PDB file of C-alpha atoms in Angstrom:
ATOM      1  CA  MET A   1     -94.499 -32.349  14.030  1.00 37.00           C
ATOM      2  CA  SER A   2     -94.237 -33.379  10.388  1.00 38.00           C
ATOM      3  CA  ARG A   3     -90.868 -33.926   8.796  1.00 42.00           C
ATOM      4  CA  GLY A   4     -89.317 -30.669   7.647  1.00 44.00           C
ATOM      5  CA  ALA A   5     -91.796 -28.503   9.589  1.00 44.00           C
ATOM      6  CA  VAL A   6     -90.478 -25.282  11.127  1.00 45.00           C
ATOM      7  CA  LYS A   7     -91.082 -24.509  14.784  1.00 57.00           C
ATOM      8  CA  MET A   8     -93.086 -21.397  15.590  1.00 66.00           C
ATOM      9  CA  ILE A   9     -90.736 -18.452  16.224  1.00 80.00           C
ATOM     10  CA  ASN A  10     -91.196 -16.973  19.689  1.00 95.00           C
ATOM     11  CA  PHE A  11     -89.371 -13.781  20.618  1.00 96.00           C
ATOM     12  CA  VAL A  12     -88.542 -14.227  24.293  1.00 96.00           C
ATOM     13  CA  HIS A  13     -89.158 -10.515  24.890  1.00 97.00           C
ATOM     14  CA  PRO A  14     -91.395  -8.155  22.831  1.00 96.00           C
ATOM     15  CA  GLU A  15     -88.547  -5.685  22.215  1.00 96.00           C
ATOM     16  CA  LEU A  16     -86.599  -8.345  20.318  1.00 97.00           C
ATOM     17  CA  GLU A  17     -89.051  -8.328  17.428  1.00 95.00           C
ATOM     18  CA  GLN A  18     -88.115  -4.729  16.649  1.00 93.00           C
ATOM     19  CA  ASP A  19     -84.394  -5.445  17.110  1.00 95.00           C
ATOM     20  CA  PHE A  20     -84.546  -8.310  14.627  1.00 94.00           C
ATOM     21  CA  TYR A  21     -86.533  -6.166  12.180  1.00 92.00           C
ATOM     22  CA  TRP A  22     -83.794  -3.525  12.080  1.00 89.00           C
ATOM     23  CA  GLN A  23     -81.053  -6.162  12.019  1.00 89.00           C
ATOM     24  CA  LYS A  24     -82.532  -7.927   9.004  1.00 88.00           C
ATOM     25  CA  THR A  25     -83.161  -4.643   7.200  1.00 85.00           C
ATOM     26  CA  ILE A  26     -79.546  -3.565   7.639  1.00 82.00           C
ATOM     27  CA  SER A  27     -78.272  -6.910   6.405  1.00 73.00           C
ATOM     28  CA  THR A  28     -79.747  -6.191   2.965  1.00 71.00           C
ATOM     29  CA  SER A  29     -79.555  -2.411   2.682  1.00 64.00           C
ATOM     30  CA  PHE A  30     -77.350  -0.165   4.833  1.00 63.00           C
ATOM     31  CA  ASP A  31     -78.728   3.175   6.003  1.00 72.00           C
ATOM     32  CA  SER A  32     -77.467   5.241   8.930  1.00 76.00           C
ATOM     33  CA  GLN A  33     -80.923   5.754  10.430  1.00 77.00           C
ATOM     34  CA  TYR A  34     -81.775   2.064  10.313  1.00 79.00           C
ATOM     35  CA  PHE A  35     -78.374   1.404  11.820  1.00 84.00           C
ATOM     36  CA  ALA A  36     -78.939   3.865  14.692  1.00 92.00           C
ATOM     37  CA  ASN A  37     -81.926   1.824  15.819  1.00 93.00           C
ATOM     38  CA  LEU A  38     -79.585  -0.971  16.978  1.00 95.00           C
ATOM     39  CA  ILE A  39     -77.213   1.216  19.007  1.00 96.00           C
ATOM     40  CA  ASP A  40     -77.166   1.349  22.797  1.00 98.00           C
ATOM     41  CA  SER A  41     -75.341   4.666  23.167  1.00 97.00           C
ATOM     42  CA  THR A  42     -73.104   4.123  26.168  1.00 97.00           C
ATOM     43  CA  LEU A  43     -71.387   6.298  28.766  1.00 97.00           C
ATOM     44  CA  LEU A  44     -70.089   4.350  31.767  1.00 97.00           C
ATOM     45  CA  LYS A  45     -66.796   6.011  32.678  1.00 96.00           C
ATOM     46  CA  PRO A  46     -66.381   6.403  36.455  1.00 96.00           C
ATOM     47  CA  SER A  47     -65.729  10.125  35.940  1.00 97.00           C
ATOM     48  CA  THR A  48     -68.991  10.718  34.035  1.00 98.00           C
ATOM     49  CA  THR A  49     -70.693  14.052  34.808  1.00 98.00           C
ATOM     50  CA  ILE A  50     -74.349  15.031  34.647  1.00 98.00           C
ATOM     51  CA  ASN A  51     -73.550  17.383  31.754  1.00 98.00           C
ATOM     52  CA  GLU A  52     -72.166  14.433  29.791  1.00 98.00           C
ATOM     53  CA  ILE A  53     -75.299  12.429  30.514  1.00 98.00           C
ATOM     54  CA  ASP A  54     -77.453  15.319  29.290  1.00 98.00           C
ATOM     55  CA  LYS A  55     -75.430  15.467  26.071  1.00 98.00           C
ATOM     56  CA  LEU A  56     -75.666  11.682  25.643  1.00 98.00           C
ATOM     57  CA  CYS A  57     -79.449  11.871  25.886  1.00 98.00           C
ATOM     58  CA  GLU A  58     -79.718  14.861  23.560  1.00 98.00           C
ATOM     59  CA  ASP A  59     -77.623  13.081  20.946  1.00 97.00           C
ATOM     60  CA  ALA A  60     -79.696   9.916  21.358  1.00 97.00           C
ATOM     61  CA  LEU A  61     -82.901  11.856  20.734  1.00 97.00           C
ATOM     62  CA  LEU A  62     -81.481  13.396  17.566  1.00 96.00           C
ATOM     63  CA  ALA A  63     -80.017  10.147  16.227  1.00 95.00           C
ATOM     64  CA  LYS A  64     -82.943   7.991  17.433  1.00 95.00           C
ATOM     65  CA  PHE A  65     -80.660   5.466  19.080  1.00 97.00           C
ATOM     66  CA  ARG A  66     -82.260   2.349  20.558  1.00 97.00           C
ATOM     67  CA  SER A  67     -81.213   3.260  24.091  1.00 98.00           C
ATOM     68  CA  VAL A  68     -78.761   5.092  26.290  1.00 98.00           C
ATOM     69  CA  CYS A  69     -76.758   2.964  28.715  1.00 98.00           C
ATOM     70  CA  VAL A  70     -75.824   4.961  31.809  1.00 98.00           C
ATOM     71  CA  PRO A  71     -74.541   4.320  35.349  1.00 98.00           C
ATOM     72  CA  PRO A  72     -77.272   3.486  37.890  1.00 98.00           C
ATOM     73  CA  CYS A  73     -76.825   6.841  39.655  1.00 98.00           C
ATOM     74  CA  TYR A  74     -77.880   8.681  36.474  1.00 98.00           C
ATOM     75  CA  THR A  75     -80.909   6.612  35.491  1.00 98.00           C
ATOM     76  CA  LYS A  76     -83.433   9.057  36.950  1.00 98.00           C
ATOM     77  CA  ASP A  77     -81.794  11.967  35.112  1.00 98.00           C
ATOM     78  CA  ALA A  78     -81.766  10.035  31.843  1.00 98.00           C
ATOM     79  CA  LYS A  79     -85.406   8.999  32.224  1.00 98.00           C
ATOM     80  CA  LEU A  80     -86.424  12.618  32.754  1.00 98.00           C
ATOM     81  CA  LYS A  81     -84.386  13.804  29.784  1.00 98.00           C
ATOM     82  CA  LEU A  82     -85.855  11.135  27.501  1.00 98.00           C
ATOM     83  CA  ARG A  83     -89.476  11.378  28.677  1.00 96.00           C
ATOM     84  CA  ASN A  84     -92.080  11.077  25.924  1.00 94.00           C
ATOM     85  CA  SER A  85     -89.517   9.608  23.521  1.00 97.00           C
ATOM     86  CA  GLU A  86     -88.918   6.090  22.178  1.00 96.00           C
ATOM     87  CA  VAL A  87     -85.295   6.011  23.394  1.00 98.00           C
ATOM     88  CA  LYS A  88     -84.911   3.424  26.153  1.00 98.00           C
ATOM     89  CA  VAL A  89     -82.963   3.848  29.384  1.00 98.00           C
ATOM     90  CA  CYS A  90     -80.529   1.016  30.097  1.00 98.00           C
ATOM     91  CA  THR A  91     -78.223   0.565  33.068  1.00 98.00           C
ATOM     92  CA  VAL A  92     -75.625  -1.897  34.317  1.00 98.00           C
ATOM     93  CA  LEU A  93     -75.526  -4.151  37.384  1.00 98.00           C
ATOM     94  CA  GLY A  94     -72.447  -5.598  39.062  1.00 98.00           C
ATOM     95  CA  PHE A  95     -70.390  -3.480  36.697  1.00 98.00           C
ATOM     96  CA  PRO A  96     -67.671  -3.922  35.543  1.00 97.00           C
ATOM     97  CA  LEU A  97     -66.227  -6.946  37.409  1.00 98.00           C
ATOM     98  CA  GLY A  98     -69.337  -9.008  38.082  1.00 98.00           C
ATOM     99  CA  TYR A  99     -68.287 -10.652  41.329  1.00 98.00           C
ATOM    100  CA  THR A 100     -70.618  -8.745  43.636  1.00 97.00           C
ATOM    101  CA  SER A 101     -73.177 -11.057  45.201  1.00 97.00           C
ATOM    102  CA  THR A 102     -76.358 -11.940  43.367  1.00 97.00           C
ATOM    103  CA  VAL A 103     -78.335 -10.335  46.193  1.00 97.00           C
ATOM    104  CA  ALA A 104     -76.405  -7.086  45.703  1.00 98.00           C
ATOM    105  CA  LYS A 105     -77.152  -7.118  41.971  1.00 98.00           C
ATOM    106  CA  VAL A 106     -80.841  -7.656  42.627  1.00 98.00           C
ATOM    107  CA  GLU A 107     -80.956  -4.833  45.172  1.00 98.00           C
ATOM    108  CA  GLU A 108     -79.126  -2.565  42.747  1.00 98.00           C
ATOM    109  CA  MET A 109     -81.779  -3.425  40.169  1.00 98.00           C
ATOM    110  CA  LYS A 110     -84.660  -2.727  42.534  1.00 98.00           C
ATOM    111  CA  SER A 111     -83.254   0.672  43.480  1.00 98.00           C
ATOM    112  CA  VAL A 112     -83.580   1.981  39.898  1.00 98.00           C
ATOM    113  CA  MET A 113     -86.497  -0.109  38.619  1.00 98.00           C
ATOM    114  CA  ALA A 114     -88.759   2.930  38.191  1.00 98.00           C
ATOM    115  CA  TYR A 115     -86.372   4.637  35.761  1.00 98.00           C
ATOM    116  CA  VAL A 116     -84.998   1.765  33.691  1.00 98.00           C
ATOM    117  CA  ASP A 117     -86.307  -0.139  30.669  1.00 98.00           C
ATOM    118  CA  GLU A 118     -83.378  -2.547  30.232  1.00 98.00           C
ATOM    119  CA  PHE A 119     -80.709  -4.097  32.469  1.00 98.00           C
ATOM    120  CA  ASP A 120     -77.226  -5.267  31.445  1.00 98.00           C
ATOM    121  CA  PHE A 121     -75.676  -7.293  34.268  1.00 98.00           C
ATOM    122  CA  VAL A 122     -72.161  -8.696  34.489  1.00 98.00           C
ATOM    123  CA  GLN A 123     -72.274 -12.383  35.296  1.00 98.00           C
ATOM    124  CA  ASN A 124     -70.166 -13.726  38.151  1.00 98.00           C
ATOM    125  CA  ILE A 125     -67.198 -15.062  36.193  1.00 98.00           C
ATOM    126  CA  THR A 126     -65.777 -16.747  39.304  1.00 98.00           C
ATOM    127  CA  PHE A 127     -68.731 -19.146  39.141  1.00 98.00           C
ATOM    128  CA  VAL A 128     -67.726 -20.088  35.598  1.00 98.00           C
ATOM    129  CA  LYS A 129     -64.063 -20.558  36.438  1.00 98.00           C
ATOM    130  CA  ASN A 130     -64.955 -22.753  39.423  1.00 98.00           C
ATOM    131  CA  SER A 131     -67.436 -24.758  37.316  1.00 97.00           C
ATOM    132  CA  ASP A 132     -70.105 -23.709  39.821  1.00 98.00           C
ATOM    133  CA  PHE A 133     -72.942 -23.644  37.318  1.00 97.00           C
ATOM    134  CA  ARG A 134     -75.560 -24.161  40.020  1.00 98.00           C
ATOM    135  CA  SER A 135     -74.690 -20.762  41.515  1.00 98.00           C
ATOM    136  CA  LEU A 136     -74.524 -19.216  38.047  1.00 98.00           C
ATOM    137  CA  GLU A 137     -77.956 -20.613  37.213  1.00 98.00           C
ATOM    138  CA  ASN A 138     -79.308 -19.218  40.481  1.00 98.00           C
ATOM    139  CA  GLU A 139     -77.933 -15.779  39.584  1.00 98.00           C
ATOM    140  CA  TYR A 140     -79.512 -15.872  36.131  1.00 98.00           C
ATOM    141  CA  LEU A 141     -82.895 -16.980  37.472  1.00 98.00           C
ATOM    142  CA  LEU A 142     -83.052 -14.440  40.306  1.00 98.00           C
ATOM    143  CA  ILE A 143     -82.145 -11.533  38.057  1.00 98.00           C
ATOM    144  CA  VAL A 144     -84.683 -12.492  35.385  1.00 98.00           C
ATOM    145  CA  GLN A 145     -87.372 -12.950  38.038  1.00 98.00           C
ATOM    146  CA  SER A 146     -86.544  -9.635  39.724  1.00 98.00           C
ATOM    147  CA  ALA A 147     -86.545  -7.713  36.430  1.00 98.00           C
ATOM    148  CA  LYS A 148     -90.215  -8.617  35.874  1.00 96.00           C
ATOM    149  CA  ASP A 149     -91.095  -7.350  32.365  1.00 96.00           C
ATOM    150  CA  LYS A 150     -87.821  -5.482  31.750  1.00 98.00           C
ATOM    151  CA  LEU A 151     -85.390  -6.610  29.041  1.00 98.00           C
ATOM    152  CA  VAL A 152     -82.379  -8.430  30.553  1.00 98.00           C
ATOM    153  CA  LYS A 153     -78.953  -8.739  28.927  1.00 98.00           C
ATOM    154  CA  VAL A 154     -76.172 -10.802  30.501  1.00 98.00           C
ATOM    155  CA  ILE A 155     -72.600  -9.596  29.976  1.00 98.00           C
ATOM    156  CA  LEU A 156     -70.431 -12.691  29.633  1.00 98.00           C
ATOM    157  CA  GLU A 157     -67.071 -10.826  29.420  1.00 98.00           C
ATOM    158  CA  THR A 158     -65.911 -13.080  26.607  1.00 98.00           C
ATOM    159  CA  ALA A 159     -62.298 -11.901  26.829  1.00 98.00           C
ATOM    160  CA  LEU A 160     -61.963 -13.930  30.031  1.00 98.00           C
ATOM    161  CA  LEU A 161     -63.708 -17.088  28.793  1.00 98.00           C
ATOM    162  CA  SER A 162     -62.826 -19.999  26.551  1.00 98.00           C
ATOM    163  CA  ALA A 163     -65.024 -20.817  23.559  1.00 98.00           C
ATOM    164  CA  GLU A 164     -66.490 -23.736  25.510  1.00 98.00           C
ATOM    165  CA  GLU A 165     -67.286 -21.482  28.478  1.00 98.00           C
ATOM    166  CA  ILE A 166     -68.924 -18.906  26.186  1.00 98.00           C
ATOM    167  CA  TYR A 167     -71.090 -21.621  24.635  1.00 98.00           C
ATOM    168  CA  ASN A 168     -72.078 -23.144  27.979  1.00 98.00           C
ATOM    169  CA  CYS A 169     -72.875 -19.783  29.569  1.00 98.00           C
ATOM    170  CA  THR A 170     -74.966 -18.754  26.571  1.00 98.00           C
ATOM    171  CA  LEU A 171     -76.985 -21.958  26.624  1.00 98.00           C
ATOM    172  CA  LEU A 172     -77.561 -21.809  30.376  1.00 98.00           C
ATOM    173  CA  ALA A 173     -78.518 -18.127  30.243  1.00 98.00           C
ATOM    174  CA  VAL A 174     -81.207 -18.563  27.610  1.00 98.00           C
ATOM    175  CA  LYS A 175     -82.617 -21.614  29.362  1.00 97.00           C
ATOM    176  CA  CYS A 176     -83.002 -19.377  32.430  1.00 98.00           C
ATOM    177  CA  GLY A 177     -84.983 -16.806  30.459  1.00 98.00           C
ATOM    178  CA  ILE A 178     -82.349 -14.159  29.687  1.00 98.00           C
ATOM    179  CA  HIS A 179     -83.317 -12.160  26.609  1.00 98.00           C
ATOM    180  CA  VAL A 180     -79.989 -10.965  25.157  1.00 98.00           C
ATOM    181  CA  ILE A 181     -76.440 -12.334  25.319  1.00 98.00           C
ATOM    182  CA  LYS A 182     -73.882  -9.510  25.494  1.00 98.00           C
ATOM    183  CA  THR A 183     -70.173  -9.978  24.879  1.00 98.00           C
ATOM    184  CA  SER A 184     -68.273  -7.447  26.956  1.00 98.00           C
ATOM    185  CA  THR A 185     -68.109  -4.585  29.414  1.00 97.00           C
ATOM    186  CA  GLY A 186     -65.553  -2.666  27.362  1.00 94.00           C
ATOM    187  CA  PHE A 187     -63.375  -2.531  30.476  1.00 95.00           C
ATOM    188  CA  SER A 188     -61.550  -5.854  30.125  1.00 96.00           C
ATOM    189  CA  SER A 189     -58.537  -6.839  28.005  1.00 95.00           C
ATOM    190  CA  ARG A 190     -60.579  -6.649  24.800  1.00 95.00           C
ATOM    191  CA  GLY A 191     -64.104  -6.148  23.557  1.00 95.00           C
ATOM    192  CA  ALA A 192     -66.241  -8.180  21.195  1.00 96.00           C
ATOM    193  CA  SER A 193     -64.880 -10.326  18.388  1.00 97.00           C
ATOM    194  CA  LEU A 194     -66.548 -12.043  15.454  1.00 98.00           C
ATOM    195  CA  GLN A 195     -65.281 -15.350  16.866  1.00 98.00           C
ATOM    196  CA  ASP A 196     -67.225 -14.662  20.088  1.00 98.00           C
ATOM    197  CA  ILE A 197     -70.361 -13.983  18.076  1.00 98.00           C
ATOM    198  CA  GLU A 198     -69.971 -17.208  16.141  1.00 98.00           C
ATOM    199  CA  VAL A 199     -69.802 -19.255  19.358  1.00 98.00           C
ATOM    200  CA  ILE A 200     -72.788 -17.424  20.864  1.00 98.00           C
ATOM    201  CA  LYS A 201     -74.751 -17.814  17.640  1.00 98.00           C
ATOM    202  CA  ASN A 202     -74.071 -21.551  17.537  1.00 98.00           C
ATOM    203  CA  ALA A 203     -75.476 -21.952  21.054  1.00 98.00           C
ATOM    204  CA  LEU A 204     -78.526 -19.834  20.236  1.00 98.00           C
ATOM    205  CA  ASN A 205     -79.179 -21.775  17.046  1.00 97.00           C
ATOM    206  CA  ALA A 206     -79.174 -25.038  19.006  1.00 96.00           C
ATOM    207  CA  TYR A 207     -81.585 -23.513  21.532  1.00 97.00           C
ATOM    208  CA  GLN A 208     -83.880 -22.127  18.831  1.00 95.00           C
ATOM    209  CA  GLN A 209     -84.014 -25.436  16.975  1.00 94.00           C
ATOM    210  CA  GLU A 210     -85.067 -27.154  20.181  1.00 94.00           C
ATOM    211  CA  THR A 211     -87.553 -24.578  21.468  1.00 95.00           C
ATOM    212  CA  GLY A 212     -88.412 -22.076  18.730  1.00 95.00           C
ATOM    213  CA  ASN A 213     -87.371 -19.283  21.113  1.00 97.00           C
ATOM    214  CA  VAL A 214     -85.417 -16.364  19.643  1.00 97.00           C
ATOM    215  CA  VAL A 215     -82.796 -14.522  21.744  1.00 98.00           C
ATOM    216  CA  GLY A 216     -80.777 -11.420  20.862  1.00 98.00           C
ATOM    217  CA  ILE A 217     -77.024 -10.783  20.756  1.00 98.00           C
ATOM    218  CA  LYS A 218     -75.327  -7.556  21.808  1.00 98.00           C
ATOM    219  CA  ALA A 219     -71.741  -6.814  20.768  1.00 98.00           C
ATOM    220  CA  SER A 220     -69.899  -4.198  22.772  1.00 96.00           C
ATOM    221  CA  GLY A 221     -66.362  -2.990  23.275  1.00 93.00           C
ATOM    222  CA  GLY A 222     -64.020  -1.826  20.529  1.00 88.00           C
ATOM    223  CA  ILE A 223     -66.626  -1.106  17.820  1.00 91.00           C
ATOM    224  CA  ARG A 224     -64.860   1.802  16.133  1.00 86.00           C
ATOM    225  CA  SER A 225     -66.210   2.120  12.598  1.00 86.00           C
ATOM    226  CA  VAL A 226     -69.178   1.517  10.343  1.00 85.00           C
ATOM    227  CA  ASP A 227     -67.307  -1.451   8.883  1.00 87.00           C
ATOM    228  CA  ASP A 228     -66.853  -2.981  12.358  1.00 90.00           C
ATOM    229  CA  ALA A 229     -70.488  -2.484  13.251  1.00 89.00           C
ATOM    230  CA  TYR A 230     -71.759  -3.711   9.896  1.00 89.00           C
ATOM    231  CA  ALA A 231     -69.669  -6.903  10.196  1.00 92.00           C
ATOM    232  CA  PHE A 232     -71.167  -7.634  13.615  1.00 95.00           C
ATOM    233  CA  VAL A 233     -74.715  -7.055  12.397  1.00 93.00           C
ATOM    234  CA  GLN A 234     -74.207  -9.354   9.424  1.00 92.00           C
ATOM    235  CA  ALA A 235     -72.822 -11.990  11.830  1.00 96.00           C
ATOM    236  CA  GLY A 236     -76.152 -11.949  13.697  1.00 96.00           C
ATOM    237  CA  VAL A 237     -75.816  -9.169  16.286  1.00 97.00           C
ATOM    238  CA  THR A 238     -79.079  -7.396  17.141  1.00 97.00           C
ATOM    239  CA  ARG A 239     -77.689  -4.657  19.421  1.00 97.00           C
ATOM    240  CA  LEU A 240     -74.461  -2.655  19.376  1.00 97.00           C
ATOM    241  CA  GLY A 241     -73.054  -1.117  22.547  1.00 97.00           C
ATOM    242  CA  THR A 242     -70.759   1.814  21.845  1.00 95.00           C
ATOM    243  CA  SER A 243     -69.784   5.199  23.222  1.00 93.00           C
ATOM    244  CA  GLY A 244     -69.117   6.393  19.667  1.00 92.00           C
ATOM    245  CA  GLY A 245     -72.523   6.006  18.094  1.00 93.00           C
ATOM    246  CA  ASN A 246     -72.577   9.494  16.606  1.00 91.00           C
ATOM    247  CA  ASP A 247     -69.211   9.014  14.933  1.00 89.00           C
ATOM    248  CA  ILE A 248     -70.136   5.577  13.620  1.00 88.00           C
ATOM    249  CA  ILE A 249     -73.409   6.577  11.965  1.00 88.00           C
ATOM    250  CA  LYS A 250     -71.589   9.523  10.342  1.00 84.00           C
ATOM    251  CA  GLY A 251     -68.902   7.235   8.976  1.00 80.00           C
ATOM    252  CA  LYS A 252     -66.196   8.579  11.286  1.00 77.00           C
ATOM    253  CA  LEU A 253     -63.719   6.633  13.406  1.00 72.00           C
ATOM    254  CA  ASN A 254     -64.646   6.065  17.045  1.00 70.00           C
ATOM    255  CA  ASN A 255     -61.467   6.103  19.148  1.00 69.00           C
ATOM    256  CA  SER A 256     -63.114   5.015  22.387  1.00 63.00           C
ATOM    257  CA  ASN A 257     -62.493   1.530  23.777  1.00 54.00           C
ATOM    258  CA  TYR A 258     -66.145   0.860  24.690  1.00 55.00           C
TER     259      TYR A 258
END
């Protein structure tokens, strides 16, 4: 390669091209509809009812959110409600603690594969804390392989990690083929922070410079206002996980923690 040449950009999953399109558009000109296209509208409370899932999907159709993120037991209902629309169905694996076995996460994935477009899985944080990166790598690889062509996001749970651990997990995850790095479950001691995004972005920049591969970032947990969301997008976030998407795009305060 000649000096100063730029590597070919390769989106590691086709959906990322659209995410980055909306992200770059918002960074220059804010508009609520453009903004809605980055939101994973989320409802993961353990007390969630089918009526709440129906309402989540109806709101997502009206707002044209990027996806709804629902518990595995409601994925079939969400898929039916959103049929013939562009709104994706996302679910979570190993949620919210992450220390279920890798085999259990894969089986959980397989059980809902027919209804789901995207998977957000909570990494096994015990592997990180024990410096067992071989087991962590195995988890990443098996989940990516099992997901086939589905978009995969790993939830790091940044509140429980040091900056060094966030960086190392991010770099390992993308080398294993994970498509999006997500900050938080929304159920830990805090959600996303701009400092988390900076560390993740630094790791992704190093990876992109080496390979040309482009990976997304999802911020979730504690995004309560348009200003919060806008700051994350300008910092490089390509997806926003929130249970207050309707409030945010209307300029209202979202009082939910996730």
